Amino acid sequence: QVRLVESGGGSVQPGGSLRLTCTASGVTSDYNGMGWYRQAPGKQPELVAAISNTGNTKYVDSAVGRFTISRDSAENRMYLQMDSLKVWDTAVYYCNVGHYYDDNYYPAAGYWGQGTQVTVSS
């Protein structure tokens, strides 16, 4: 059974940094990608970044140059380094497993962590 646990959220001022961690267990080779999503109050979930098991990455336009996704397959962990945070980055961030091909990420249904809150405010 897939289990995903996010950590590392918190409250920071604009321009600050946070590093999110997703610890995974039970992930089979059926899935070749992992992703970070976020959901702000009153908004639809948004893919922030995704990474394949071969290291290919993709980012939402607003994250390019500020966020870096990485993974440690040996430790079954995925990270999201977030720098130069903006107020509009405020959201609950979730990790997910799925399929990454043709430079697209397709989340697997039902495999989500509990989320970690990121709040950016002055």
Short mmCIF file of N, CA and C in Angstrom, two decimals:
data_model
loop_
_atom_site.label_atom_id
_atom_site.label_comp_id
_atom_site.label_asym_id
_atom_site.label_seq_id
_atom_site.Cartn_x
_atom_site.Cartn_y
_atom_site.Cartn_z
N GLN A 1 0.84 -1.18 0.00
CA GLN A 1 0.00 0.00 0.00
C GLN A 1 0.88 1.24 0.00
N VAL A 2 0.59 2.17 -0.91
CA VAL A 2 1.37 3.40 -1.00
C VAL A 2 1.04 4.32 0.16
N ARG A 3 2.08 4.85 0.78
CA ARG A 3 1.91 5.83 1.84
C ARG A 3 2.86 6.98 1.58
N LEU A 4 2.34 8.19 1.67
CA LEU A 4 3.12 9.39 1.40
C LEU A 4 2.96 10.34 2.58
N VAL A 5 4.08 10.86 3.07
CA VAL A 5 4.05 11.77 4.21
C VAL A 5 4.85 13.01 3.86
N GLU A 6 4.19 14.17 3.86
CA GLU A 6 4.86 15.44 3.59
C GLU A 6 5.30 16.09 4.89
N SER A 7 6.39 16.84 4.82
CA SER A 7 6.87 17.60 5.97
C SER A 7 7.66 18.79 5.47
N GLY A 8 7.94 19.72 6.37
CA GLY A 8 8.78 20.85 6.03
C GLY A 8 8.07 22.16 5.81
N GLY A 9 6.75 22.15 5.86
CA GLY A 9 6.03 23.40 5.69
C GLY A 9 6.23 24.32 6.87
N GLY A 10 5.72 25.55 6.73
CA GLY A 10 5.84 26.52 7.80
C GLY A 10 5.45 27.89 7.33
N SER A 11 5.77 28.87 8.16
CA SER A 11 5.47 30.27 7.85
C SER A 11 6.77 31.03 7.62
N VAL A 12 6.83 31.74 6.51
CA VAL A 12 8.01 32.52 6.19
C VAL A 12 7.59 33.87 5.62
N GLN A 13 8.51 34.79 5.61
CA GLN A 13 8.26 36.09 4.98
C GLN A 13 8.55 36.01 3.50
N PRO A 14 7.96 36.90 2.72
CA PRO A 14 8.28 36.94 1.28
C PRO A 14 9.79 37.01 1.07
N GLY A 15 10.25 36.22 0.10
CA GLY A 15 11.67 36.15 -0.16
C GLY A 15 12.37 35.04 0.58
N GLY A 16 11.69 34.41 1.52
CA GLY A 16 12.27 33.34 2.30
C GLY A 16 12.29 32.01 1.56
N SER A 17 12.78 30.99 2.25
CA SER A 17 12.94 29.66 1.66
C SER A 17 12.37 28.59 2.58
N LEU A 18 11.92 27.53 1.96
CA LEU A 18 11.50 26.33 2.67
C LEU A 18 11.89 25.11 1.84
N ARG A 19 12.11 24.00 2.52
CA ARG A 19 12.39 22.74 1.83
C ARG A 19 11.37 21.71 2.29
N LEU A 20 10.56 21.28 1.36
CA LEU A 20 9.56 20.26 1.65
C LEU A 20 10.13 18.88 1.37
N THR A 21 9.71 17.92 2.18
CA THR A 21 10.13 16.53 2.01
C THR A 21 8.90 15.65 1.92
N CYS A 22 8.94 14.71 0.98
CA CYS A 22 7.91 13.69 0.87
C CYS A 22 8.59 12.34 1.08
N THR A 23 8.14 11.64 2.10
CA THR A 23 8.68 10.31 2.38
C THR A 23 7.66 9.28 1.91
N ALA A 24 8.10 8.40 1.03
CA ALA A 24 7.20 7.43 0.40
C ALA A 24 7.52 6.02 0.86
N SER A 25 6.49 5.20 0.90
CA SER A 25 6.66 3.78 1.15
C SER A 25 5.62 3.03 0.34
N GLY A 26 5.94 1.80 -0.01
CA GLY A 26 5.00 0.97 -0.74
C GLY A 26 4.84 1.33 -2.21
N VAL A 27 5.73 2.17 -2.74
CA VAL A 27 5.61 2.57 -4.15
C VAL A 27 6.23 1.49 -5.02
N THR A 28 5.47 1.00 -5.97
CA THR A 28 5.95 -0.06 -6.85
C THR A 28 6.52 0.54 -8.14
N SER A 29 7.10 -0.32 -8.94
CA SER A 29 7.66 0.13 -10.21
C SER A 29 6.58 0.48 -11.23
N ASP A 30 5.31 0.30 -10.87
CA ASP A 30 4.22 0.71 -11.75
C ASP A 30 4.24 2.22 -11.98
N TYR A 31 4.83 2.95 -11.04
CA TYR A 31 4.85 4.41 -11.12
C TYR A 31 6.27 4.88 -11.38
N ASN A 32 6.44 5.73 -12.38
CA ASN A 32 7.78 6.20 -12.72
C ASN A 32 7.97 7.68 -12.43
N GLY A 33 7.02 8.28 -11.71
CA GLY A 33 7.15 9.70 -11.42
C GLY A 33 6.53 10.05 -10.09
N MET A 34 6.94 11.21 -9.61
CA MET A 34 6.36 11.79 -8.40
C MET A 34 6.17 13.28 -8.63
N GLY A 35 5.23 13.84 -7.90
CA GLY A 35 4.95 15.25 -8.11
C GLY A 35 4.53 15.96 -6.84
N TRP A 36 4.69 17.27 -6.88
CA TRP A 36 4.21 18.14 -5.82
C TRP A 36 3.03 18.95 -6.37
N TYR A 37 1.94 18.94 -5.65
CA TYR A 37 0.78 19.76 -5.96
C TYR A 37 0.56 20.74 -4.82
N ARG A 38 -0.18 21.78 -5.10
CA ARG A 38 -0.58 22.70 -4.04
C ARG A 38 -2.03 23.12 -4.26
N GLN A 39 -2.68 23.44 -3.16
CA GLN A 39 -4.04 23.93 -3.24
C GLN A 39 -4.20 25.09 -2.29
N ALA A 40 -4.49 26.24 -2.86
CA ALA A 40 -4.75 27.44 -2.08
C ALA A 40 -6.25 27.49 -1.76
N PRO A 41 -6.64 28.20 -0.72
CA PRO A 41 -8.06 28.29 -0.36
C PRO A 41 -8.90 28.79 -1.52
N GLY A 42 -9.96 28.06 -1.83
CA GLY A 42 -10.88 28.47 -2.88
C GLY A 42 -10.39 28.22 -4.29
N LYS A 43 -9.26 27.53 -4.42
CA LYS A 43 -8.70 27.29 -5.76
C LYS A 43 -8.56 25.79 -6.02
N GLN A 44 -8.44 25.48 -7.30
CA GLN A 44 -8.23 24.09 -7.69
C GLN A 44 -6.78 23.67 -7.41
N PRO A 45 -6.54 22.38 -7.17
CA PRO A 45 -5.17 21.92 -7.02
C PRO A 45 -4.36 22.22 -8.27
N GLU A 46 -3.09 22.50 -8.07
CA GLU A 46 -2.20 22.88 -9.17
C GLU A 46 -0.91 22.07 -9.07
N LEU A 47 -0.50 21.49 -10.19
CA LEU A 47 0.80 20.82 -10.23
C LEU A 47 1.90 21.87 -10.13
N VAL A 48 2.76 21.73 -9.14
CA VAL A 48 3.87 22.66 -8.97
C VAL A 48 5.12 22.15 -9.68
N ALA A 49 5.44 20.88 -9.48
CA ALA A 49 6.63 20.29 -10.08
C ALA A 49 6.49 18.78 -10.08
N ALA A 50 7.16 18.14 -11.03
CA ALA A 50 7.16 16.69 -11.11
C ALA A 50 8.53 16.21 -11.53
N ILE A 51 8.83 14.97 -11.18
CA ILE A 51 10.13 14.40 -11.51
C ILE A 51 9.95 12.94 -11.87
N SER A 52 10.66 12.50 -12.90
CA SER A 52 10.60 11.11 -13.29
C SER A 52 11.70 10.32 -12.57
N ASN A 53 11.63 9.00 -12.68
CA ASN A 53 12.67 8.19 -12.03
C ASN A 53 13.99 8.26 -12.78
N THR A 54 14.03 8.91 -13.94
CA THR A 54 15.29 9.13 -14.65
C THR A 54 15.78 10.56 -14.50
N GLY A 55 15.07 11.35 -13.68
CA GLY A 55 15.55 12.70 -13.39
C GLY A 55 14.95 13.80 -14.24
N ASN A 56 14.06 13.47 -15.17
CA ASN A 56 13.39 14.54 -15.92
C ASN A 56 12.48 15.32 -14.99
N THR A 57 12.42 16.62 -15.21
CA THR A 57 11.62 17.47 -14.34
C THR A 57 10.75 18.41 -15.15
N LYS A 58 9.67 18.85 -14.53
CA LYS A 58 8.85 19.90 -15.11
C LYS A 58 8.29 20.74 -13.98
N TYR A 59 8.05 22.03 -14.28
CA TYR A 59 7.59 22.97 -13.29
C TYR A 59 6.45 23.82 -13.85
N VAL A 60 5.59 24.25 -12.95
CA VAL A 60 4.62 25.26 -13.34
C VAL A 60 5.40 26.55 -13.61
N ASP A 61 4.93 27.36 -14.54
CA ASP A 61 5.68 28.55 -14.96
C ASP A 61 6.07 29.43 -13.77
N SER A 62 5.18 29.58 -12.81
CA SER A 62 5.45 30.48 -11.69
C SER A 62 6.55 29.98 -10.76
N ALA A 63 6.92 28.71 -10.90
CA ALA A 63 7.95 28.13 -10.03
C ALA A 63 9.32 28.07 -10.70
N VAL A 64 9.36 28.28 -11.99
CA VAL A 64 10.62 28.18 -12.72
C VAL A 64 11.62 29.21 -12.19
N GLY A 65 12.82 28.73 -11.87
CA GLY A 65 13.86 29.61 -11.36
C GLY A 65 13.80 29.84 -9.87
N ARG A 66 12.73 29.41 -9.23
CA ARG A 66 12.60 29.60 -7.77
C ARG A 66 12.54 28.26 -7.03
N PHE A 67 11.91 27.27 -7.62
CA PHE A 67 11.75 25.97 -6.96
C PHE A 67 12.61 24.93 -7.65
N THR A 68 13.07 23.95 -6.87
CA THR A 68 13.85 22.84 -7.42
C THR A 68 13.32 21.54 -6.83
N ILE A 69 12.92 20.64 -7.71
CA ILE A 69 12.46 19.33 -7.27
C ILE A 69 13.60 18.33 -7.41
N SER A 70 13.68 17.41 -6.47
CA SER A 70 14.70 16.37 -6.53
C SER A 70 14.17 15.14 -5.80
N ARG A 71 14.87 14.04 -5.99
CA ARG A 71 14.46 12.84 -5.30
C ARG A 71 15.67 12.00 -4.94
N ASP A 72 15.54 11.25 -3.87
CA ASP A 72 16.55 10.30 -3.43
C ASP A 72 15.88 8.94 -3.44
N SER A 73 16.07 8.22 -4.53
CA SER A 73 15.37 6.94 -4.69
C SER A 73 15.80 5.94 -3.62
N ALA A 74 17.05 5.99 -3.21
CA ALA A 74 17.53 5.05 -2.20
C ALA A 74 16.81 5.24 -0.87
N GLU A 75 16.47 6.51 -0.57
CA GLU A 75 15.79 6.82 0.68
C GLU A 75 14.29 6.94 0.50
N ASN A 76 13.81 6.74 -0.74
CA ASN A 76 12.37 6.89 -1.04
C ASN A 76 11.85 8.25 -0.60
N ARG A 77 12.59 9.29 -0.96
CA ARG A 77 12.19 10.64 -0.60
C ARG A 77 12.23 11.55 -1.81
N MET A 78 11.35 12.52 -1.79
CA MET A 78 11.32 13.56 -2.81
C MET A 78 11.34 14.89 -2.08
N TYR A 79 11.99 15.87 -2.70
CA TYR A 79 12.14 17.16 -2.06
C TYR A 79 11.64 18.27 -2.98
N LEU A 80 11.26 19.38 -2.37
CA LEU A 80 10.96 20.59 -3.12
C LEU A 80 11.63 21.74 -2.39
N GLN A 81 12.72 22.24 -2.97
CA GLN A 81 13.39 23.40 -2.44
C GLN A 81 12.70 24.64 -3.00
N MET A 82 12.18 25.46 -2.13
CA MET A 82 11.44 26.64 -2.56
C MET A 82 12.17 27.89 -2.07
N ASP A 83 12.64 28.67 -3.01
CA ASP A 83 13.34 29.92 -2.71
C ASP A 83 12.55 31.10 -3.25
N SER A 84 12.90 32.29 -2.77
CA SER A 84 12.23 33.52 -3.21
C SER A 84 10.72 33.37 -3.14
N LEU A 85 10.24 32.88 -2.02
CA LEU A 85 8.81 32.61 -1.88
C LEU A 85 8.00 33.89 -1.97
N LYS A 86 6.83 33.77 -2.60
CA LYS A 86 5.90 34.87 -2.78
C LYS A 86 4.64 34.62 -1.96
N VAL A 87 3.90 35.68 -1.71
CA VAL A 87 2.66 35.54 -0.95
C VAL A 87 1.74 34.53 -1.62
N TRP A 88 1.71 34.55 -2.97
CA TRP A 88 0.78 33.67 -3.67
C TRP A 88 1.24 32.21 -3.72
N ASP A 89 2.41 31.91 -3.11
CA ASP A 89 2.81 30.51 -2.95
C ASP A 89 2.11 29.87 -1.76
N THR A 90 1.39 30.68 -0.98
CA THR A 90 0.69 30.16 0.18
C THR A 90 -0.34 29.12 -0.23
N ALA A 91 -0.24 27.93 0.35
CA ALA A 91 -1.12 26.82 -0.01
C ALA A 91 -0.78 25.62 0.85
N VAL A 92 -1.62 24.60 0.76
CA VAL A 92 -1.26 23.30 1.29
C VAL A 92 -0.58 22.53 0.16
N TYR A 93 0.58 22.00 0.44
CA TYR A 93 1.37 21.29 -0.56
C TYR A 93 1.25 19.79 -0.31
N TYR A 94 0.99 19.05 -1.39
CA TYR A 94 0.80 17.61 -1.33
C TYR A 94 1.78 16.91 -2.27
N CYS A 95 2.22 15.72 -1.90
CA CYS A 95 3.00 14.93 -2.84
C CYS A 95 2.15 13.77 -3.35
N ASN A 96 2.61 13.23 -4.45
CA ASN A 96 1.81 12.26 -5.18
C ASN A 96 2.74 11.37 -5.99
N VAL A 97 2.30 10.16 -6.29
CA VAL A 97 3.01 9.31 -7.24
C VAL A 97 2.18 9.20 -8.51
N GLY A 98 2.83 8.91 -9.61
CA GLY A 98 2.10 8.83 -10.86
C GLY A 98 3.00 8.40 -12.00
N HIS A 99 2.61 8.82 -13.19
CA HIS A 99 3.30 8.44 -14.42
C HIS A 99 3.82 9.68 -15.11
N TYR A 100 5.07 9.60 -15.52
CA TYR A 100 5.72 10.74 -16.19
C TYR A 100 6.17 10.26 -17.57
N TYR A 101 5.55 10.78 -18.60
CA TYR A 101 6.02 10.48 -19.95
C TYR A 101 5.58 11.57 -20.91
N ASP A 102 6.33 11.67 -22.00
CA ASP A 102 6.09 12.73 -22.99
C ASP A 102 6.06 14.10 -22.34
N ASP A 103 6.93 14.29 -21.35
CA ASP A 103 7.06 15.56 -20.63
C ASP A 103 5.76 15.98 -19.96
N ASN A 104 4.97 15.01 -19.61
CA ASN A 104 3.75 15.28 -18.86
C ASN A 104 3.71 14.38 -17.64
N TYR A 105 3.02 14.86 -16.63
CA TYR A 105 2.88 14.08 -15.40
C TYR A 105 1.42 13.79 -15.17
N TYR A 106 1.13 12.52 -14.89
CA TYR A 106 -0.23 12.06 -14.68
C TYR A 106 -0.32 11.45 -13.29
N PRO A 107 -0.96 12.14 -12.35
CA PRO A 107 -1.01 11.63 -10.97
C PRO A 107 -1.86 10.38 -10.87
N ALA A 108 -1.41 9.47 -10.02
CA ALA A 108 -2.20 8.29 -9.75
C ALA A 108 -3.35 8.66 -8.82
N ALA A 109 -4.51 8.11 -9.11
CA ALA A 109 -5.69 8.44 -8.31
C ALA A 109 -5.57 7.83 -6.92
N GLY A 110 -5.86 8.64 -5.93
CA GLY A 110 -5.97 8.11 -4.57
C GLY A 110 -4.70 8.07 -3.77
N TYR A 111 -3.56 8.40 -4.39
CA TYR A 111 -2.29 8.33 -3.68
C TYR A 111 -1.78 9.73 -3.36
N TRP A 112 -2.21 10.22 -2.21
CA TRP A 112 -1.83 11.56 -1.76
C TRP A 112 -1.43 11.51 -0.29
N GLY A 113 -0.52 12.39 0.06
CA GLY A 113 -0.21 12.55 1.46
C GLY A 113 -1.23 13.44 2.15
N GLN A 114 -0.97 13.75 3.42
CA GLN A 114 -1.92 14.56 4.19
C GLN A 114 -1.71 16.06 3.95
N GLY A 115 -0.60 16.39 3.33
CA GLY A 115 -0.33 17.79 3.01
C GLY A 115 0.46 18.49 4.10
N THR A 116 1.15 19.55 3.68
CA THR A 116 1.88 20.39 4.62
C THR A 116 1.62 21.85 4.25
N GLN A 117 1.29 22.66 5.24
CA GLN A 117 0.90 24.04 5.01
C GLN A 117 2.13 24.93 4.82
N VAL A 118 2.10 25.71 3.77
CA VAL A 118 3.11 26.73 3.51
C VAL A 118 2.40 28.09 3.53
N THR A 119 2.86 28.97 4.40
CA THR A 119 2.27 30.30 4.51
C THR A 119 3.37 31.34 4.32
N VAL A 120 3.16 32.21 3.34
CA VAL A 120 4.11 33.28 3.06
C VAL A 120 3.41 34.61 3.31
N SER A 121 3.86 35.31 4.31
CA SER A 121 3.24 36.60 4.62
C SER A 121 4.23 37.48 5.35
N SER A 122 3.99 38.78 5.26
CA SER A 122 4.85 39.73 5.95
C SER A 122 4.23 40.15 7.27
#
